[in-house]
Amino acid sequence: MRNSIAALRAEHGWSQAHLAGLLGVSRQTMISIERGRFDPSLPLAFRLARTFERPIEDLFSPDTDGEEPGRSCTVDP
Amino acid sequence: MRNDDAASTSATRPRAPRSAYVLTAVVGLAACAALAGITVHFGGTPVADRPMHLALSMVVYAPVAFAVAWFLFVARHTAVPEPHAEDGVERGWLERATSAAFLDLLTVLGLALAVLAIGQVDLDATTLLLVVVPAAMADVAVRYLVLRRRES
């Protein structure tokens, strides 16, 4: 998954340690999430969304590499 | 944006009082001496060899004795609990390391069983465990470190 955690954190002027403290996880966890090397659990993803007061879709988006052509996450209106 | 990647958190980590370190040293040393004394006393060591055996036993027991004392007296002050540790990346690394090491253990023990059965080799259980248990621990440790290096 791709995420915009680092950018949102910068908007709030928070350090990785501060955000990790708010979420109750280690700073290493935040580092790995921001680098895209670790996908958070659902409870953690929802806590992130709640902390930034954004919908979860604003924080995370699926990688499009290797996706089958014709399959899309968007819904036609 | 503040760069936290190289920042140390030691400034914010809680510290134990000096008495905790003193207790760790005293209790660790006492436990070490007690265990060594028991080993030498019940081990049937000749009286002339007891001082050396006592010293060697203390060296062997020291890491465990001091580690337990540290856990009891210092860690209670310095360890900061994570309310959601189950969501952390470290938990994932540990789970993957232990499950992969378990598969390694099954493979190695299966092959060893085949070799010993075919070769009709009698192996002392203590010797086998003395090799297998540290090897399994080392396997978990190495796998954990590799995952941490690769994914941090």
Short mmCIF file of C-alpha atoms in Angstrom, two decimals, chain A:
data_model
loop_
_atom_site.label_atom_id
_atom_site.label_comp_id
_atom_site.label_asym_id
_atom_site.label_seq_id
_atom_site.Cartn_x
_atom_site.Cartn_y
_atom_site.Cartn_z
CA MET A 1 0.00 0.00 0.00
CA ARG A 2 0.99 3.56 -0.65
CA ASN A 3 0.41 6.12 2.05
CA SER A 4 0.64 9.83 2.69
CA ILE A 5 1.47 9.57 6.39
CA ALA A 6 4.78 11.45 6.13
CA ALA A 7 3.16 14.39 4.33
CA LEU A 8 0.25 14.59 6.76
CA ARG A 9 2.63 14.36 9.71
CA ALA A 10 4.66 17.24 8.27
CA GLU A 11 1.49 19.33 7.90
CA HIS A 12 0.85 18.93 11.61
CA GLY A 13 4.49 19.56 12.50
CA TRP A 14 4.74 16.26 14.35
CA SER A 15 7.81 14.11 14.74
CA GLN A 16 7.68 10.38 14.08
CA ALA A 17 8.17 9.77 17.80
CA HIS A 18 5.27 12.05 18.68
CA LEU A 19 2.93 10.40 16.19
CA ALA A 20 4.03 6.96 17.38
CA GLY A 21 3.28 8.01 20.94
CA LEU A 22 -0.21 9.19 19.96
CA LEU A 23 -0.88 5.85 18.29
CA GLY A 24 0.69 3.69 21.00
CA VAL A 25 3.28 2.07 18.73
CA SER A 26 7.05 2.29 18.36
CA ARG A 27 8.86 4.90 16.30
CA GLN A 28 10.27 2.04 14.21
CA THR A 29 6.70 1.10 13.28
CA MET A 30 6.07 4.65 12.01
CA ILE A 31 9.35 4.61 10.06
CA SER A 32 8.44 1.31 8.37
CA ILE A 33 4.90 2.50 7.54
CA GLU A 34 6.09 5.78 6.02
CA ARG A 35 8.68 3.97 3.91
CA GLY A 36 6.01 1.63 2.62
CA ARG A 37 7.74 -1.43 4.06
CA PHE A 38 5.02 -2.28 6.54
CA ASP A 39 1.26 -2.22 6.04
CA PRO A 40 -0.48 -1.36 9.31
CA SER A 41 -3.23 -3.51 10.78
CA LEU A 42 -6.81 -2.34 10.31
CA PRO A 43 -7.14 -1.04 13.89
CA LEU A 44 -3.91 0.93 13.48
CA ALA A 45 -5.00 2.26 10.09
CA PHE A 46 -8.28 3.47 11.56
CA ARG A 47 -6.45 5.07 14.50
CA LEU A 48 -4.22 6.87 12.00
CA ALA A 49 -7.27 8.13 10.13
CA ARG A 50 -8.87 9.27 13.37
CA THR A 51 -5.67 11.02 14.50
CA PHE A 52 -5.37 12.96 11.24
CA GLU A 53 -9.15 13.48 11.03
CA ARG A 54 -9.20 12.22 7.47
CA PRO A 55 -10.98 9.31 5.80
CA ILE A 56 -8.83 6.22 5.64
CA GLU A 57 -8.85 6.39 1.82
CA ASP A 58 -7.00 9.71 2.04
CA LEU A 59 -4.18 8.04 3.91
CA PHE A 60 -3.80 4.76 2.06
CA SER A 61 -4.10 3.73 -1.55
CA PRO A 62 -3.34 0.37 -3.11
CA ASP A 63 -0.24 -0.17 -5.21
CA THR A 64 -1.25 -0.33 -8.85
CA ASP A 65 1.81 -2.40 -9.89
CA GLY A 66 0.85 -5.82 -11.23
CA GLU A 67 -2.86 -5.08 -11.22
CA GLU A 68 -4.86 -6.84 -13.93
CA PRO A 69 -6.00 -4.52 -16.70
CA GLY A 70 -9.64 -3.65 -16.49
CA ARG A 71 -9.76 -4.01 -12.70
CA SER A 72 -10.17 -0.77 -10.89
CA CYS A 73 -11.02 0.43 -7.43
CA THR A 74 -13.09 3.33 -8.68
CA VAL A 75 -16.86 3.12 -8.86
CA ASP A 76 -18.68 4.67 -11.79
CA PRO A 77 -21.28 7.21 -10.64
#
